[in-house]
CSV table of C-alpha atoms and ligand atoms in Angstrom, one decimal:
chain,number,residue,atom,x,y,z
A,1,MET,CA,10.4,-13.2,-0.2
A,2,ALA,CA,9.7,-11.7,2.9
A,3,LYS,CA,6.0,-11.9,3.5
A,4,ASP,CA,4.8,-9.1,6.3
A,5,VAL,CA,1.4,-7.6,7.5
A,6,ILE,CA,2.1,-3.7,6.7
A,7,ILE,CA,-0.3,-1.6,9.6
A,8,ALA,CA,-2.1,1.4,7.9
A,9,LEU,CA,-1.6,4.3,10.3
A,10,ASP,CA,-4.5,6.6,9.0
A,11,PHE,CA,-4.6,8.8,12.2
A,12,GLU,CA,-4.8,12.9,11.8
A,13,SER,CA,-2.0,13.6,14.0
A,14,LYS,CA,1.9,12.7,15.1
A,15,GLU,CA,0.9,12.5,18.7
A,16,LYS,CA,-2.1,9.9,18.5
A,17,THR,CA,-0.2,7.8,15.9
A,18,LEU,CA,3.0,7.4,18.1
A,19,ALA,CA,0.6,6.8,21.1
A,20,PHE,CA,-0.9,4.1,18.8
A,21,LEU,CA,2.7,2.7,18.5
A,22,ASP,CA,3.8,3.0,21.5
A,23,ARG,CA,1.2,-0.5,22.2
A,24,PHE,CA,3.6,-2.8,20.4
A,25,THR,CA,6.3,-3.1,23.1
A,26,ASP,CA,7.6,-6.5,21.7
A,27,VAL,CA,7.6,-6.0,17.9
A,28,LYS,CA,8.0,-3.2,15.3
A,29,PRO,CA,5.4,-3.5,13.1
A,30,PHE,CA,6.0,-2.5,9.4
A,31,VAL,CA,3.8,0.6,8.9
A,32,LYS,CA,2.2,2.7,6.2
A,33,ILE,CA,1.4,6.7,6.6
A,34,GLY,CA,-1.1,7.7,3.7
A,35,MET,CA,-2.1,11.4,2.9
A,36,GLU,CA,-3.9,12.4,5.7
A,37,LEU,CA,-0.9,11.9,8.6
A,38,PHE,CA,1.7,13.0,6.1
A,39,TYR,CA,-0.2,16.3,4.7
A,40,ALA,CA,-0.9,16.8,8.8
A,41,GLU,CA,2.5,16.4,9.9
A,42,GLY,CA,5.2,16.6,6.9
A,43,PRO,CA,8.4,14.6,6.7
A,44,ASP,CA,8.9,15.0,10.0
A,45,VAL,CA,6.6,12.0,11.1
A,46,VAL,CA,8.4,9.7,8.4
A,47,ARG,CA,11.5,10.4,10.5
A,48,ALA,CA,10.1,10.1,13.9
A,49,ILE,CA,8.5,6.5,12.9
A,50,LYS,CA,11.8,5.9,11.1
A,51,GLU,CA,13.9,6.5,14.2
A,52,ARG,CA,11.4,4.1,16.4
A,53,GLY,CA,12.8,1.1,13.9
A,54,HIS,CA,9.8,0.8,11.8
A,55,LYS,CA,10.1,0.0,8.2
A,56,ILE,CA,8.2,2.3,6.4
A,57,PHE,CA,5.8,2.1,3.4
A,58,LEU,CA,4.8,5.9,2.5
A,59,ASP,CA,1.4,5.5,0.3
A,60,LEU,CA,0.9,9.4,-1.1
A,61,LYS,CA,-0.2,7.7,-4.9
A,62,LEU,CA,1.1,10.2,-7.0
A,63,HIS,CA,-0.5,10.9,-10.0
A,64,ASP,CA,0.5,14.1,-12.1
A,65,ILE,CA,2.7,14.8,-15.7
A,66,PRO,CA,5.4,12.6,-15.8
A,67,ASN,CA,7.7,15.5,-14.9
A,68,THR,CA,6.4,16.6,-11.6
A,69,VAL,CA,6.2,13.0,-10.3
A,70,LYS,CA,9.6,12.7,-11.3
A,71,LYS,CA,10.6,15.7,-9.6
A,72,ALA,CA,8.2,15.0,-6.7
A,73,MET,CA,10.0,11.6,-6.2
A,74,LYS,CA,13.3,12.9,-6.3
A,75,VAL,CA,12.5,14.8,-2.9
A,76,LEU,CA,10.9,11.7,-1.3
A,77,SER,CA,14.3,9.8,-2.0
A,78,SER,CA,16.0,11.7,0.4
A,79,LEU,CA,13.3,10.3,3.3
A,80,ASP,CA,14.3,6.6,4.3
A,81,VAL,CA,11.5,4.8,3.0
A,82,ASP,CA,11.0,1.4,2.5
A,83,MET,CA,8.2,1.6,0.0
A,84,THR,CA,6.1,4.1,-1.6
A,85,ASN,CA,3.7,4.4,-4.8
A,86,LEU,CA,1.8,6.0,-7.4
A,87,HIS,CA,-1.4,5.5,-9.5
A,88,ALA,CA,-0.7,3.3,-12.7
A,89,ALA,CA,-3.1,5.1,-14.5
A,90,GLY,CA,-0.8,8.0,-14.7
A,91,THR,CA,0.8,6.0,-18.3
A,92,ILE,CA,4.2,4.3,-18.3
A,93,ALA,CA,5.9,7.4,-18.9
A,94,MET,CA,4.9,8.8,-15.6
A,95,MET,CA,6.3,5.4,-13.6
A,96,GLU,CA,9.5,5.7,-15.4
A,97,GLY,CA,9.9,9.0,-14.5
A,98,ALA,CA,9.1,8.0,-11.2
A,99,LEU,CA,11.2,5.2,-10.9
A,100,GLU,CA,14.1,7.6,-12.4
A,101,GLY,CA,13.2,10.5,-9.7
A,102,LEU,CA,13.0,8.2,-6.5
A,103,THR,CA,16.6,6.3,-7.9
A,104,ARG,CA,19.6,7.7,-5.4
A,105,GLU,CA,22.4,8.7,-6.5
A,106,ASP,CA,24.3,5.4,-5.1
A,107,GLY,CA,21.7,3.7,-7.0
A,108,SER,CA,19.5,2.7,-4.2
A,109,ARG,CA,16.0,3.2,-3.9
A,110,ALA,CA,12.6,2.6,-2.1
A,111,ILE,CA,10.3,-0.5,-3.5
A,112,LEU,CA,7.8,1.8,-6.2
A,113,LEU,CA,4.5,0.0,-6.0
A,114,ALA,CA,1.7,1.1,-8.8
A,115,VAL,CA,-1.8,1.4,-8.0
A,116,THR,CA,-3.7,-0.9,-10.0
A,117,GLN,CA,-7.5,0.3,-8.9
A,118,LEU,CA,-8.4,1.3,-5.4
A,119,THR,CA,-9.8,-1.5,-3.5
A,120,SER,CA,-12.8,0.9,-3.1
A,121,THR,CA,-13.9,0.8,-6.8
A,122,SER,CA,-16.3,-1.5,-7.8
A,123,GLU,CA,-16.4,-3.0,-11.3
A,124,GLU,CA,-20.0,-0.9,-12.0
A,125,ARG,CA,-18.4,2.1,-11.0
A,126,MET,CA,-15.3,2.0,-13.0
A,127,GLN,CA,-16.9,1.1,-16.2
A,128,GLN,CA,-19.9,3.5,-15.9
A,129,GLU,CA,-18.2,6.5,-14.0
A,130,LEU,CA,-14.6,6.0,-15.7
A,131,LEU,CA,-15.8,4.4,-18.7
A,132,ILE,CA,-13.2,1.7,-18.6
A,133,ASN,CA,-14.9,-1.2,-21.1
A,134,ALA,CA,-13.0,-3.7,-19.7
A,135,THR,CA,-13.5,-6.1,-16.7
A,136,MET,CA,-11.8,-5.1,-13.4
A,137,GLU,CA,-9.4,-8.4,-14.1
A,138,GLU,CA,-8.8,-7.4,-17.8
A,139,THR,CA,-8.1,-3.6,-16.0
A,140,VAL,CA,-6.1,-4.7,-13.4
A,141,LYS,CA,-3.9,-6.9,-15.4
A,142,GLN,CA,-2.8,-4.5,-17.9
A,143,TYR,CA,-2.0,-2.1,-15.3
A,144,ALA,CA,0.3,-4.7,-13.6
A,145,ARG,CA,2.0,-4.9,-17.0
A,146,ASN,CA,2.1,-1.6,-17.8
A,147,ALA,CA,4.0,-1.4,-14.3
A,148,LYS,CA,6.6,-3.7,-15.1
A,149,ALA,CA,7.1,-2.7,-18.4
A,150,ALA,CA,8.2,0.8,-16.7
A,151,GLY,CA,10.7,-1.2,-14.5
A,152,LEU,CA,8.5,-1.5,-11.4
A,153,PRO,CA,8.7,-4.5,-9.1
A,154,GLY,CA,4.9,-4.6,-8.1
A,155,VAL,CA,1.6,-3.4,-7.5
A,156,VAL,CA,-0.8,-2.4,-5.0
A,157,CYS,CA,-3.9,-4.0,-5.9
A,158,SER,CA,-7.1,-6.2,-4.0
A,159,PRO,CA,-6.1,-9.9,-2.5
A,160,LEU,CA,-8.6,-10.9,-5.0
A,161,GLU,CA,-6.6,-10.0,-7.9
A,162,ALA,CA,-3.1,-10.8,-6.5
A,163,ALA,CA,-3.1,-14.3,-8.2
A,164,LEU,CA,-4.0,-13.1,-11.8
A,165,VAL,CA,-1.1,-10.4,-11.0
A,166,LYS,CA,1.3,-13.1,-10.5
A,167,GLU,CA,-0.3,-14.8,-13.7
A,168,ALA,CA,0.6,-11.8,-15.7
A,169,CYS,CA,3.8,-10.5,-14.4
A,170,GLY,CA,5.8,-13.8,-12.7
A,171,GLU,CA,5.7,-15.1,-9.3
A,172,ASP,CA,8.2,-12.2,-8.4
A,173,PHE,CA,6.2,-9.2,-9.3
A,174,LEU,CA,5.5,-8.1,-5.8
A,175,THR,CA,1.8,-7.8,-5.0
A,176,VAL,CA,0.7,-5.4,-2.2
A,177,THR,CA,-3.2,-6.0,-1.4
A,178,PRO,CA,-5.5,-3.4,1.2
A,179,GLY,CA,-8.7,-4.5,1.6
A,180,ILE,CA,-8.0,-6.9,4.4
A,181,ARG,CA,-11.0,-7.7,6.4
A,182,PHE,CA,-11.7,-10.9,9.4
A,183,ALA,CA,-14.1,-13.3,8.5
A,184,ASP,CA,-16.3,-11.8,11.5
A,185,GLY,CA,-15.5,-8.2,10.9
A,186,ASP,CA,-16.7,-5.1,9.7
A,187,LYS,CA,-16.2,-4.1,5.7
A,188,GLY,CA,-16.4,-0.3,5.8
A,189,ASP,CA,-16.0,1.4,2.8
A,190,GLN,CA,-13.9,-1.9,1.0
A,191,VAL,CA,-15.6,-3.7,-1.8
A,192,ARG,CA,-13.1,-6.1,-2.8
A,193,ILE,CA,-12.0,-7.6,0.3
A,194,MET,CA,-10.1,-11.2,1.4
A,195,THR,CA,-9.3,-12.3,5.2
A,196,PRO,CA,-5.5,-12.5,6.0
A,197,GLU,CA,-5.2,-16.1,5.6
A,198,LYS,CA,-7.0,-16.6,2.1
A,199,ALA,CA,-4.7,-13.3,1.1
A,200,ARG,CA,-1.8,-15.6,2.3
A,201,ALA,CA,-1.3,-17.9,-1.2
A,202,ALA,CA,-1.0,-14.7,-3.9
A,203,SER,CA,-0.1,-11.8,-1.7
A,204,ASP,CA,3.2,-10.6,-0.6
A,205,TYR,CA,2.4,-7.8,1.9
A,206,ILE,CA,-1.4,-7.1,3.4
A,207,VAL,CA,-1.9,-3.8,4.4
A,208,VAL,CA,-4.6,-3.6,7.5
A,209,GLY,CA,-5.9,-0.4,8.9
A,210,ARG,CA,-8.7,-0.6,10.8
A,211,PRO,CA,-9.0,-4.0,11.6
A,212,ILE,CA,-6.1,-3.2,13.7
A,213,THR,CA,-6.1,0.5,14.3
A,214,ALA,CA,-10.0,0.4,15.5
A,215,ALA,CA,-9.6,-2.6,17.2
A,216,GLU,CA,-10.4,-2.6,21.2
A,217,ASP,CA,-7.0,-4.5,21.5
A,218,PRO,CA,-4.9,-3.4,18.7
A,219,VAL,CA,-1.6,-5.3,19.3
A,220,ALA,CA,-4.3,-8.6,19.7
A,221,ALA,CA,-5.7,-7.6,16.5
A,222,TYR,CA,-2.3,-7.4,14.9
A,223,ASN,CA,-0.9,-10.8,16.4
A,224,ARG,CA,-4.1,-12.4,14.9
A,225,CYS,CA,-3.4,-11.1,11.6
A,226,VAL,CA,0.2,-12.3,11.4
A,227,LYS,CA,-0.5,-15.6,12.5
A,228,GLU,CA,-3.4,-15.7,10.1
A,229,PHE,CA,-1.3,-14.3,7.0
A,230,LEU,CA,2.1,-15.8,8.0
A,231,GLY,CA,0.5,-18.9,9.1
B,1,LIG,O1,-9.3,0.5,6.8
B,1,LIG,P1,-8.9,-0.1,6.3
B,1,LIG,O2,-8.2,-1.7,6.2
B,1,LIG,O3,-9.6,0.0,5.1
B,1,LIG,O4,-7.3,0.7,5.5
B,1,LIG,C1,-6.5,0.6,4.0
B,1,LIG,C2,-5.9,1.3,3.7
B,1,LIG,O5,-4.8,0.9,2.4
B,1,LIG,C3,-6.1,2.4,3.6
B,1,LIG,O6,-4.8,3.4,4.4
B,1,LIG,C4,-6.1,2.7,1.9
B,1,LIG,O7,-5.8,3.9,2.0
B,1,LIG,C5,-5.2,1.9,1.5
B,1,LIG,N1,-5.3,1.8,0.5
B,1,LIG,C6,-6.3,0.7,0.1
B,1,LIG,N2,-7.0,0.6,-1.5
B,1,LIG,C7,-6.0,0.7,-2.6
B,1,LIG,C8,-4.6,1.3,-2.1
B,1,LIG,C9,-4.3,1.9,-0.5
B,1,LIG,O8,-7.6,0.6,1.0
B,1,LIG,N3,-5.7,0.3,-3.7
């Protein structure tokens, strides 16, 4: 399994994003395009970044009725992305529909991941606001098992829960983990976090946004991340 660092391109325009990517002259990092950039620029920005040779994780976190998600995934299947996702909370039926929609006629498809619980959600909020009575660990494990039952190859979860997910769903089940912070860095709004080095044990991919995009020297921050994560 190829482990990698994915940079979250949380910028508001194509111009800013491409200017950021221009700084990477030696490597073509795996990048994540999220809602902000996709809603601002549409599918064109995905094609432009793909043309530059980057692998792309299209992070739109779909969550709707199964038929709507299936049809939306069918549209996304025409974009040449490597990874995309949805919310496991949408149920197994929704995830099955998504997988069907995402699969092209030749049987190929992007890696489809399910978000378990957002890394910005604390157990306390999950229990008090969402009335989920289980612990965060039990909830994440159950959502991961549901994703596996629907035929998905992995989940997006906190690095703190990646080992649990592997335990519940097997070593080959992918864990993609945001909520990564350097030991000497700023937490921001993230709650359930870990350093790249510690994430190494159970994460297949780490998703890193602000610790790289807001760094004074993003290329150096990316290289530090790769070094800490891949060893
Ligand atoms: O800047 P930061 O490193 O916190 O960025 C993390 C990225 O990962 C953001 O783009 C955020 O939307 C995404 N993400 C997350 N938690 C999840 C799923 C995705 O933080 N559970």
